[in-house]
């Protein structure tokens, strides 16, 4: 795996239920990509071999939120990319902290 991203999508809507509904739509989109991902309390981390594919996902996530009804959305992205070699996986980063 040569790249990973973490994305936090924040729809500007009223009420926690509406935020969760829209974020669920974004996560469903991420799931549909077939890439490995992990949802956290503040962001979702996605792993991939293709930097370009991950950037397409970054571009599409806010669009998904808008289509789901958010009039405005903010997104925060973290990226690690190493075209020659491997980056640490989700499991390598946090596996030892996962509860059984």
PDB file of N, CA and C in Angstrom:
ATOM      1  N   UNK A   1       0.850  -1.168   0.000  1.00  0.00           N
ATOM      2  CA  UNK A   1       0.000   0.000   0.000  1.00  0.00           C
ATOM      3  C   UNK A   1       0.897   1.232   0.000  1.00  0.00           C
ATOM      4  N   UNK A   2       0.658   2.123  -0.952  1.00  0.00           N
ATOM      5  CA  UNK A   2       1.537   3.280  -1.080  1.00  0.00           C
ATOM      6  C   UNK A   2       0.920   4.579  -0.568  1.00  0.00           C
ATOM      7  N   UNK A   3      -0.355   4.559  -0.170  1.00  0.00           N
ATOM      8  CA  UNK A   3      -0.990   5.796   0.296  1.00  0.00           C
ATOM      9  C   UNK A   3      -2.119   5.484   1.267  1.00  0.00           C
ATOM     10  N   UNK A   4      -2.359   6.438   2.147  1.00  0.00           N
ATOM     11  CA  UNK A   4      -3.550   6.379   2.990  1.00  0.00           C
ATOM     12  C   UNK A   4      -3.992   7.806   3.276  1.00  0.00           C
ATOM     13  N   UNK A   5      -5.287   7.939   3.502  1.00  0.00           N
ATOM     14  CA  UNK A   5      -5.853   9.239   3.838  1.00  0.00           C
ATOM     15  C   UNK A   5      -6.759   9.094   5.041  1.00  0.00           C
ATOM     16  N   UNK A   6      -6.930  10.188   5.725  1.00  0.00           N
ATOM     17  CA  UNK A   6      -7.965  10.291   6.753  1.00  0.00           C
ATOM     18  C   UNK A   6      -8.803  11.496   6.363  1.00  0.00           C
ATOM     19  N   UNK A   7     -10.104  11.318   6.327  1.00  0.00           N
ATOM     20  CA  UNK A   7     -10.997  12.409   5.951  1.00  0.00           C
ATOM     21  C   UNK A   7     -12.091  12.579   6.990  1.00  0.00           C
ATOM     22  N   UNK A   8     -12.308  13.827   7.356  1.00  0.00           N
ATOM     23  CA  UNK A   8     -13.404  14.191   8.245  1.00  0.00           C
ATOM     24  C   UNK A   8     -14.334  15.087   7.435  1.00  0.00           C
ATOM     25  N   UNK A   9     -15.582  14.686   7.303  1.00  0.00           N
ATOM     26  CA  UNK A   9     -16.580  15.445   6.564  1.00  0.00           C
ATOM     27  C   UNK A   9     -17.567  16.020   7.573  1.00  0.00           C
ATOM     28  N   UNK A  10     -17.725  17.336   7.532  1.00  0.00           N
ATOM     29  CA  UNK A  10     -18.591  18.024   8.478  1.00  0.00           C
ATOM     30  C   UNK A  10     -19.693  18.768   7.734  1.00  0.00           C
ATOM     31  N   UNK A  11     -20.861  18.142   7.595  1.00  0.00           N
ATOM     32  CA  UNK A  11     -21.974  18.837   6.945  1.00  0.00           C
ATOM     33  C   UNK A  11     -22.489  19.955   7.846  1.00  0.00           C
ATOM     34  N   UNK A  12     -22.765  21.091   7.264  1.00  0.00           N
ATOM     35  CA  UNK A  12     -23.278  22.246   8.014  1.00  0.00           C
ATOM     36  C   UNK A  12     -24.801  22.191   8.017  1.00  0.00           C
ATOM     37  N   UNK A  13     -25.334  21.410   8.941  1.00  0.00           N
ATOM     38  CA  UNK A  13     -26.776  21.220   9.062  1.00  0.00           C
ATOM     39  C   UNK A  13     -27.168  21.337  10.527  1.00  0.00           C
ATOM     40  N   UNK A  14     -28.463  21.454  10.759  1.00  0.00           N
ATOM     41  CA  UNK A  14     -28.968  21.548  12.123  1.00  0.00           C
ATOM     42  C   UNK A  14     -29.244  20.157  12.681  1.00  0.00           C
ATOM     43  N   UNK A  15     -28.763  19.903  13.866  1.00  0.00           N
ATOM     44  CA  UNK A  15     -29.107  18.685  14.582  1.00  0.00           C
ATOM     45  C   UNK A  15     -28.153  17.530  14.347  1.00  0.00           C
ATOM     46  N   UNK A  16     -27.870  16.841  15.429  1.00  0.00           N
ATOM     47  CA  UNK A  16     -26.967  15.693  15.381  1.00  0.00           C
ATOM     48  C   UNK A  16     -27.495  14.572  14.494  1.00  0.00           C
ATOM     49  N   UNK A  17     -28.800  14.344  14.528  1.00  0.00           N
ATOM     50  CA  UNK A  17     -29.365  13.256  13.724  1.00  0.00           C
ATOM     51  C   UNK A  17     -29.124  13.500  12.239  1.00  0.00           C
ATOM     52  N   UNK A  18     -29.253  14.741  11.801  1.00  0.00           N
ATOM     53  CA  UNK A  18     -29.041  15.068  10.397  1.00  0.00           C
ATOM     54  C   UNK A  18     -27.556  14.966  10.032  1.00  0.00           C
ATOM     55  N   UNK A  19     -26.685  15.393  10.927  1.00  0.00           N
ATOM     56  CA  UNK A  19     -25.242  15.228  10.694  1.00  0.00           C
ATOM     57  C   UNK A  19     -24.929  13.745  10.516  1.00  0.00           C
ATOM     58  N   UNK A  20     -25.421  12.915  11.417  1.00  0.00           N
ATOM     59  CA  UNK A  20     -25.144  11.474  11.351  1.00  0.00           C
ATOM     60  C   UNK A  20     -25.718  10.854  10.082  1.00  0.00           C
ATOM     61  N   UNK A  21     -26.902  11.259   9.684  1.00  0.00           N
ATOM     62  CA  UNK A  21     -27.511  10.713   8.463  1.00  0.00           C
ATOM     63  C   UNK A  21     -26.646  11.016   7.244  1.00  0.00           C
ATOM     64  N   UNK A  22     -26.172  12.239   7.144  1.00  0.00           N
ATOM     65  CA  UNK A  22     -25.365  12.628   5.991  1.00  0.00           C
ATOM     66  C   UNK A  22     -23.995  11.958   6.040  1.00  0.00           C
ATOM     67  N   UNK A  23     -23.380  11.915   7.204  1.00  0.00           N
ATOM     68  CA  UNK A  23     -22.088  11.235   7.333  1.00  0.00           C
ATOM     69  C   UNK A  23     -22.238   9.750   6.995  1.00  0.00           C
ATOM     70  N   UNK A  24     -23.345   9.144   7.384  1.00  0.00           N
ATOM     71  CA  UNK A  24     -23.598   7.746   7.006  1.00  0.00           C
ATOM     72  C   UNK A  24     -23.616   7.572   5.491  1.00  0.00           C
ATOM     73  N   UNK A  25     -24.169   8.539   4.775  1.00  0.00           N
ATOM     74  CA  UNK A  25     -24.173   8.490   3.301  1.00  0.00           C
ATOM     75  C   UNK A  25     -22.738   8.544   2.757  1.00  0.00           C
ATOM     76  N   UNK A  26     -21.921   9.394   3.362  1.00  0.00           N
ATOM     77  CA  UNK A  26     -20.525   9.509   2.932  1.00  0.00           C
ATOM     78  C   UNK A  26     -19.792   8.196   3.200  1.00  0.00           C
ATOM     79  N   UNK A  27     -20.017   7.606   4.362  1.00  0.00           N
ATOM     80  CA  UNK A  27     -19.357   6.339   4.696  1.00  0.00           C
ATOM     81  C   UNK A  27     -19.838   5.233   3.763  1.00  0.00           C
ATOM     82  N   UNK A  28     -21.103   5.228   3.401  1.00  0.00           N
ATOM     83  CA  UNK A  28     -21.607   4.233   2.437  1.00  0.00           C
ATOM     84  C   UNK A  28     -20.893   4.388   1.101  1.00  0.00           C
ATOM     85  N   UNK A  29     -20.652   5.626   0.685  1.00  0.00           N
ATOM     86  CA  UNK A  29     -19.890   5.846  -0.545  1.00  0.00           C
ATOM     87  C   UNK A  29     -18.480   5.279  -0.406  1.00  0.00           C
ATOM     88  N   UNK A  30     -17.810   5.577   0.694  1.00  0.00           N
ATOM     89  CA  UNK A  30     -16.447   5.066   0.911  1.00  0.00           C
ATOM     90  C   UNK A  30     -16.462   3.541   0.867  1.00  0.00           C
ATOM     91  N   UNK A  31     -17.449   2.936   1.501  1.00  0.00           N
ATOM     92  CA  UNK A  31     -17.578   1.478   1.484  1.00  0.00           C
ATOM     93  C   UNK A  31     -17.716   0.955   0.055  1.00  0.00           C
ATOM     94  N   UNK A  32     -18.439   1.688  -0.772  1.00  0.00           N
ATOM     95  CA  UNK A  32     -18.677   1.240  -2.153  1.00  0.00           C
ATOM     96  C   UNK A  32     -17.415   1.237  -3.009  1.00  0.00           C
ATOM     97  N   UNK A  33     -16.348   1.902  -2.553  1.00  0.00           N
ATOM     98  CA  UNK A  33     -15.108   1.932  -3.327  1.00  0.00           C
ATOM     99  C   UNK A  33     -14.367   0.601  -3.263  1.00  0.00           C
ATOM    100  N   UNK A  34     -14.684  -0.224  -2.270  1.00  0.00           N
ATOM    101  CA  UNK A  34     -14.013  -1.504  -2.112  1.00  0.00           C
ATOM    102  C   UNK A  34     -12.666  -1.427  -1.420  1.00  0.00           C
ATOM    103  N   UNK A  35     -12.244  -0.231  -1.036  1.00  0.00           N
ATOM    104  CA  UNK A  35     -10.959  -0.083  -0.347  1.00  0.00           C
ATOM    105  C   UNK A  35     -11.119  -0.364   1.140  1.00  0.00           C
ATOM    106  N   UNK A  36     -10.009  -0.724   1.765  1.00  0.00           N
ATOM    107  CA  UNK A  36     -10.022  -0.936   3.217  1.00  0.00           C
ATOM    108  C   UNK A  36     -10.143   0.417   3.886  1.00  0.00           C
ATOM    109  N   UNK A  37     -11.027   0.494   4.881  1.00  0.00           N
ATOM    110  CA  UNK A  37     -11.205   1.743   5.618  1.00  0.00           C
ATOM    111  C   UNK A  37     -11.577   1.425   7.057  1.00  0.00           C
ATOM    112  N   UNK A  38     -11.418   2.416   7.905  1.00  0.00           N
ATOM    113  CA  UNK A  38     -11.831   2.287   9.300  1.00  0.00           C
ATOM    114  C   UNK A  38     -12.450   3.603   9.735  1.00  0.00           C
ATOM    115  N   UNK A  39     -13.642   3.495  10.298  1.00  0.00           N
ATOM    116  CA  UNK A  39     -14.351   4.663  10.799  1.00  0.00           C
ATOM    117  C   UNK A  39     -13.926   4.910  12.239  1.00  0.00           C
ATOM    118  N   UNK A  40     -13.555   6.144  12.527  1.00  0.00           N
ATOM    119  CA  UNK A  40     -13.236   6.559  13.883  1.00  0.00           C
ATOM    120  C   UNK A  40     -14.228   7.619  14.341  1.00  0.00           C
ATOM    121  N   UNK A  41     -14.112   8.070  15.567  1.00  0.00           N
ATOM    122  CA  UNK A  41     -15.079   9.042  16.078  1.00  0.00           C
ATOM    123  C   UNK A  41     -14.982  10.419  15.422  1.00  0.00           C
ATOM    124  N   UNK A  42     -13.838  10.738  14.796  1.00  0.00           N
ATOM    125  CA  UNK A  42     -13.673  12.048  14.186  1.00  0.00           C
ATOM    126  C   UNK A  42     -13.388  11.996  12.689  1.00  0.00           C
ATOM    127  N   UNK A  43     -12.919  10.876  12.192  1.00  0.00           N
ATOM    128  CA  UNK A  43     -12.523  10.783  10.788  1.00  0.00           C
ATOM    129  C   UNK A  43     -12.542   9.326  10.349  1.00  0.00           C
ATOM    130  N   UNK A  44     -12.495   9.149   9.041  1.00  0.00           N
ATOM    131  CA  UNK A  44     -12.422   7.819   8.454  1.00  0.00           C
ATOM    132  C   UNK A  44     -11.096   7.702   7.718  1.00  0.00           C
ATOM    133  N   UNK A  45     -10.381   6.617   7.974  1.00  0.00           N
ATOM    134  CA  UNK A  45      -9.100   6.359   7.334  1.00  0.00           C
ATOM    135  C   UNK A  45      -9.301   5.354   6.219  1.00  0.00           C
ATOM    136  N   UNK A  46      -8.684   5.627   5.067  1.00  0.00           N
ATOM    137  CA  UNK A  46      -8.820   4.783   3.886  1.00  0.00           C
ATOM    138  C   UNK A  46      -7.431   4.462   3.359  1.00  0.00           C
ATOM    139  N   UNK A  47      -7.201   3.198   3.007  1.00  0.00           N
ATOM    140  CA  UNK A  47      -5.915   2.756   2.468  1.00  0.00           C
ATOM    141  C   UNK A  47      -6.046   2.421   0.988  1.00  0.00           C
ATOM    142  N   UNK A  48      -4.966   2.640   0.232  1.00  0.00           N
ATOM    143  CA  UNK A  48      -5.017   2.275  -1.170  1.00  0.00           C
ATOM    144  C   UNK A  48      -3.650   2.245  -1.827  1.00  0.00           C
ATOM    145  N   UNK A  49      -3.601   1.606  -2.966  1.00  0.00           N
ATOM    146  CA  UNK A  49      -2.387   1.565  -3.771  1.00  0.00           C
ATOM    147  C   UNK A  49      -2.286   2.773  -4.694  1.00  0.00           C
ATOM    148  N   UNK A  50      -3.422   3.358  -5.035  1.00  0.00           N
ATOM    149  CA  UNK A  50      -3.450   4.424  -6.024  1.00  0.00           C
ATOM    150  C   UNK A  50      -3.703   5.781  -5.359  1.00  0.00           C
ATOM    151  N   UNK A  51      -2.709   6.639  -5.408  1.00  0.00           N
ATOM    152  CA  UNK A  51      -2.856   8.005  -4.922  1.00  0.00           C
ATOM    153  C   UNK A  51      -4.020   8.686  -5.641  1.00  0.00           C
ATOM    154  N   UNK A  52      -4.104   8.482  -6.944  1.00  0.00           N
ATOM    155  CA  UNK A  52      -5.147   9.104  -7.743  1.00  0.00           C
ATOM    156  C   UNK A  52      -6.541   8.666  -7.290  1.00  0.00           C
ATOM    157  N   UNK A  53      -6.705   7.376  -7.004  1.00  0.00           N
ATOM    158  CA  UNK A  53      -8.006   6.888  -6.539  1.00  0.00           C
ATOM    159  C   UNK A  53      -8.378   7.523  -5.196  1.00  0.00           C
ATOM    160  N   UNK A  54      -7.416   7.636  -4.305  1.00  0.00           N
ATOM    161  CA  UNK A  54      -7.702   8.257  -3.014  1.00  0.00           C
ATOM    162  C   UNK A  54      -8.088   9.723  -3.186  1.00  0.00           C
ATOM    163  N   UNK A  55      -7.445  10.423  -4.108  1.00  0.00           N
ATOM    164  CA  UNK A  55      -7.781  11.824  -4.347  1.00  0.00           C
ATOM    165  C   UNK A  55      -9.178  11.958  -4.963  1.00  0.00           C
ATOM    166  N   UNK A  56      -9.564  11.000  -5.784  1.00  0.00           N
ATOM    167  CA  UNK A  56     -10.935  10.998  -6.315  1.00  0.00           C
ATOM    168  C   UNK A  56     -11.945  10.840  -5.180  1.00  0.00           C
ATOM    169  N   UNK A  57     -11.632   9.994  -4.222  1.00  0.00           N
ATOM    170  CA  UNK A  57     -12.507   9.799  -3.069  1.00  0.00           C
ATOM    171  C   UNK A  57     -12.605  11.084  -2.255  1.00  0.00           C
ATOM    172  N   UNK A  58     -11.464  11.753  -2.053  1.00  0.00           N
ATOM    173  CA  UNK A  58     -11.458  13.034  -1.332  1.00  0.00           C
ATOM    174  C   UNK A  58     -12.358  14.041  -2.036  1.00  0.00           C
ATOM    175  N   UNK A  59     -12.305  14.087  -3.358  1.00  0.00           N
ATOM    176  CA  UNK A  59     -13.143  15.023  -4.117  1.00  0.00           C
ATOM    177  C   UNK A  59     -14.621  14.662  -4.030  1.00  0.00           C
ATOM    178  N   UNK A  60     -14.928  13.376  -4.012  1.00  0.00           N
ATOM    179  CA  UNK A  60     -16.326  12.943  -4.067  1.00  0.00           C
ATOM    180  C   UNK A  60     -17.036  13.027  -2.714  1.00  0.00           C
ATOM    181  N   UNK A  61     -16.332  12.844  -1.607  1.00  0.00           N
ATOM    182  CA  UNK A  61     -16.991  12.830  -0.297  1.00  0.00           C
ATOM    183  C   UNK A  61     -17.814  14.092  -0.024  1.00  0.00           C
ATOM    184  N   UNK A  62     -17.292  15.296  -0.241  1.00  0.00           N
ATOM    185  CA  UNK A  62     -18.136  16.476  -0.024  1.00  0.00           C
ATOM    186  C   UNK A  62     -19.331  16.529  -0.979  1.00  0.00           C
ATOM    187  N   UNK A  63     -19.149  16.057  -2.202  1.00  0.00           N
ATOM    188  CA  UNK A  63     -20.262  16.029  -3.165  1.00  0.00           C
ATOM    189  C   UNK A  63     -21.379  15.104  -2.685  1.00  0.00           C
ATOM    190  N   UNK A  64     -20.993  13.977  -2.107  1.00  0.00           N
ATOM    191  CA  UNK A  64     -21.981  13.046  -1.552  1.00  0.00           C
ATOM    192  C   UNK A  64     -22.773  13.740  -0.447  1.00  0.00           C
ATOM    193  N   UNK A  65     -22.078  14.473   0.417  1.00  0.00           N
ATOM    194  CA  UNK A  65     -22.751  15.176   1.509  1.00  0.00           C
ATOM    195  C   UNK A  65     -23.724  16.229   0.978  1.00  0.00           C
ATOM    196  N   UNK A  66     -23.335  16.935  -0.062  1.00  0.00           N
ATOM    197  CA  UNK A  66     -24.219  17.940  -0.667  1.00  0.00           C
ATOM    198  C   UNK A  66     -25.447  17.265  -1.277  1.00  0.00           C
ATOM    199  N   UNK A  67     -25.223  16.172  -2.023  1.00  0.00           N
ATOM    200  CA  UNK A  67     -26.360  15.449  -2.621  1.00  0.00           C
ATOM    201  C   UNK A  67     -27.298  14.895  -1.558  1.00  0.00           C
ATOM    202  N   UNK A  68     -26.748  14.596  -0.368  1.00  0.00           N
ATOM    203  CA  UNK A  68     -27.566  14.058   0.722  1.00  0.00           C
ATOM    204  C   UNK A  68     -28.342  15.145   1.455  1.00  0.00           C
ATOM    205  N   UNK A  69     -28.110  16.410   1.096  1.00  0.00           N
ATOM    206  CA  UNK A  69     -28.910  17.467   1.679  1.00  0.00           C
ATOM    207  C   UNK A  69     -28.170  18.550   2.435  1.00  0.00           C
ATOM    208  N   UNK A  70     -26.867  18.437   2.577  1.00  0.00           N
ATOM    209  CA  UNK A  70     -26.121  19.487   3.268  1.00  0.00           C
ATOM    210  C   UNK A  70     -25.977  20.701   2.352  1.00  0.00           C
ATOM    211  N   UNK A  71     -26.348  21.889   2.817  1.00  0.00           N
ATOM    212  CA  UNK A  71     -26.180  23.076   1.975  1.00  0.00           C
ATOM    213  C   UNK A  71     -24.721  23.522   1.891  1.00  0.00           C
ATOM    214  N   UNK A  72     -23.925  23.099   2.870  1.00  0.00           N
ATOM    215  CA  UNK A  72     -22.515  23.473   2.942  1.00  0.00           C
ATOM    216  C   UNK A  72     -21.785  22.363   3.681  1.00  0.00           C
ATOM    217  N   UNK A  73     -20.544  22.104   3.291  1.00  0.00           N
ATOM    218  CA  UNK A  73     -19.768  21.051   3.946  1.00  0.00           C
ATOM    219  C   UNK A  73     -18.312  21.483   4.058  1.00  0.00           C
ATOM    220  N   UNK A  74     -17.712  21.129   5.177  1.00  0.00           N
ATOM    221  CA  UNK A  74     -16.272  21.290   5.363  1.00  0.00           C
ATOM    222  C   UNK A  74     -15.663  19.899   5.401  1.00  0.00           C
ATOM    223  N   UNK A  75     -14.445  19.775   4.882  1.00  0.00           N
ATOM    224  CA  UNK A  75     -13.753  18.492   4.923  1.00  0.00           C
ATOM    225  C   UNK A  75     -12.299  18.743   5.298  1.00  0.00           C
ATOM    226  N   UNK A  76     -11.789  17.904   6.160  1.00  0.00           N
ATOM    227  CA  UNK A  76     -10.403  17.981   6.597  1.00  0.00           C
ATOM    228  C   UNK A  76      -9.730  16.670   6.213  1.00  0.00           C
ATOM    229  N   UNK A  77      -8.565  16.775   5.576  1.00  0.00           N
ATOM    230  CA  UNK A  77      -7.906  15.599   5.016  1.00  0.00           C
ATOM    231  C   UNK A  77      -6.467  15.525   5.514  1.00  0.00           C
ATOM    232  N   UNK A  78      -6.058  14.314   5.857  1.00  0.00           N
ATOM    233  CA  UNK A  78      -4.661  14.007   6.147  1.00  0.00           C
ATOM    234  C   UNK A  78      -4.231  12.970   5.124  1.00  0.00           C
ATOM    235  N   UNK A  79      -3.008  13.061   4.678  1.00  0.00           N
ATOM    236  CA  UNK A  79      -2.536  12.183   3.617  1.00  0.00           C
ATOM    237  C   UNK A  79      -1.117  11.744   3.897  1.00  0.00           C
ATOM    238  N   UNK A  80      -0.847  10.472   3.642  1.00  0.00           N
ATOM    239  CA  UNK A  80       0.530   9.985   3.595  1.00  0.00           C
ATOM    240  C   UNK A  80       0.681   9.243   2.274  1.00  0.00           C
ATOM    241  N   UNK A  81       1.762   9.535   1.572  1.00  0.00           N
ATOM    242  CA  UNK A  81       1.964   8.984   0.233  1.00  0.00           C
ATOM    243  C   UNK A  81       3.441   8.709   0.042  1.00  0.00           C
ATOM    244  N   UNK A  82       3.730   7.487  -0.386  1.00  0.00           N
ATOM    245  CA  UNK A  82       5.107   7.096  -0.690  1.00  0.00           C
ATOM    246  C   UNK A  82       5.077   6.278  -1.971  1.00  0.00           C
ATOM    247  N   UNK A  83       5.315   6.922  -3.126  1.00  0.00           N
ATOM    248  CA  UNK A  83       5.175   6.215  -4.400  1.00  0.00           C
ATOM    249  C   UNK A  83       6.131   5.034  -4.549  1.00  0.00           C
ATOM    250  N   UNK A  84       7.296   5.121  -3.949  1.00  0.00           N
ATOM    251  CA  UNK A  84       8.268   4.019  -3.981  1.00  0.00           C
ATOM    252  C   UNK A  84       8.363   3.433  -2.594  1.00  0.00           C
ATOM    253  N   UNK A  85       7.590   2.414  -2.326  1.00  0.00           N
ATOM    254  CA  UNK A  85       7.624   1.789  -1.017  1.00  0.00           C
ATOM    255  C   UNK A  85       6.241   1.666  -0.425  1.00  0.00           C
ATOM    256  N   UNK A  86       6.208   1.430   0.854  1.00  0.00           N
ATOM    257  CA  UNK A  86       4.949   1.188   1.556  1.00  0.00           C
ATOM    258  C   UNK A  86       4.804   2.175   2.707  1.00  0.00           C
ATOM    259  N   UNK A  87       3.560   2.541   2.995  1.00  0.00           N
ATOM    260  CA  UNK A  87       3.258   3.336   4.173  1.00  0.00           C
ATOM    261  C   UNK A  87       2.675   2.397   5.229  1.00  0.00           C
ATOM    262  N   UNK A  88       2.676   2.839   6.467  1.00  0.00           N
ATOM    263  CA  UNK A  88       2.114   2.017   7.534  1.00  0.00           C
ATOM    264  C   UNK A  88       0.623   1.811   7.319  1.00  0.00           C
ATOM    265  N   UNK A  89       0.154   0.595   7.552  1.00  0.00           N
ATOM    266  CA  UNK A  89      -1.263   0.274   7.410  1.00  0.00           C
ATOM    267  C   UNK A  89      -2.028   0.686   8.669  1.00  0.00           C
ATOM    268  N   UNK A  90      -3.336   0.649   8.563  1.00  0.00           N
ATOM    269  CA  UNK A  90      -4.187   0.911   9.720  1.00  0.00           C
ATOM    270  C   UNK A  90      -3.824  -0.050  10.848  1.00  0.00           C
ATOM    271  N   UNK A  91      -3.696  -1.336  10.521  1.00  0.00           N
ATOM    272  CA  UNK A  91      -3.380  -2.337  11.550  1.00  0.00           C
ATOM    273  C   UNK A  91      -2.027  -2.078  12.191  1.00  0.00           C
ATOM    274  N   UNK A  92      -1.043  -1.677  11.394  1.00  0.00           N
ATOM    275  CA  UNK A  92       0.275  -1.396  11.957  1.00  0.00           C
ATOM    276  C   UNK A  92       0.237  -0.188  12.888  1.00  0.00           C
ATOM    277  N   UNK A  93      -0.599   0.774  12.561  1.00  0.00           N
ATOM    278  CA  UNK A  93      -0.678   1.986  13.371  1.00  0.00           C
ATOM    279  C   UNK A  93      -1.447   1.796  14.673  1.00  0.00           C
ATOM    280  N   UNK A  94      -2.567   1.059  14.612  1.00  0.00           N
ATOM    281  CA  UNK A  94      -3.441   1.007  15.797  1.00  0.00           C
ATOM    282  C   UNK A  94      -3.817  -0.389  16.241  1.00  0.00           C
ATOM    283  N   UNK A  95      -3.353  -1.416  15.547  1.00  0.00           N
ATOM    284  CA  UNK A  95      -3.751  -2.787  15.862  1.00  0.00           C
ATOM    285  C   UNK A  95      -3.558  -3.174  17.312  1.00  0.00           C
ATOM    286  N   UNK A  96      -2.452  -2.768  17.900  1.00  0.00           N
ATOM    287  CA  UNK A  96      -2.173  -3.146  19.284  1.00  0.00           C
ATOM    288  C   UNK A  96      -3.105  -2.465  20.289  1.00  0.00           C
ATOM    289  N   UNK A  97      -3.841  -1.459  19.833  1.00  0.00           N
ATOM    290  CA  UNK A  97      -4.747  -0.754  20.716  1.00  0.00           C
ATOM    291  C   UNK A  97      -6.189  -1.221  20.596  1.00  0.00           C
ATOM    292  N   UNK A  98      -6.486  -2.103  19.661  1.00  0.00           N
ATOM    293  CA  UNK A  98      -7.848  -2.583  19.442  1.00  0.00           C
ATOM    294  C   UNK A  98      -8.263  -3.508  20.581  1.00  0.00           C
ATOM    295  N   UNK A  99      -9.458  -3.299  21.076  1.00  0.00           N
ATOM    296  CA  UNK A  99      -9.980  -4.147  22.154  1.00  0.00           C
ATOM    297  C   UNK A  99     -10.535  -5.423  21.541  1.00  0.00           C
ATOM    298  N   UNK A 100     -10.362  -6.495  22.263  1.00  0.00           N
ATOM    299  CA  UNK A 100     -10.876  -7.792  21.803  1.00  0.00           C
ATOM    300  C   UNK A 100     -12.349  -7.921  22.048  1.00  0.00           C
TER     301      UNK A 100
END
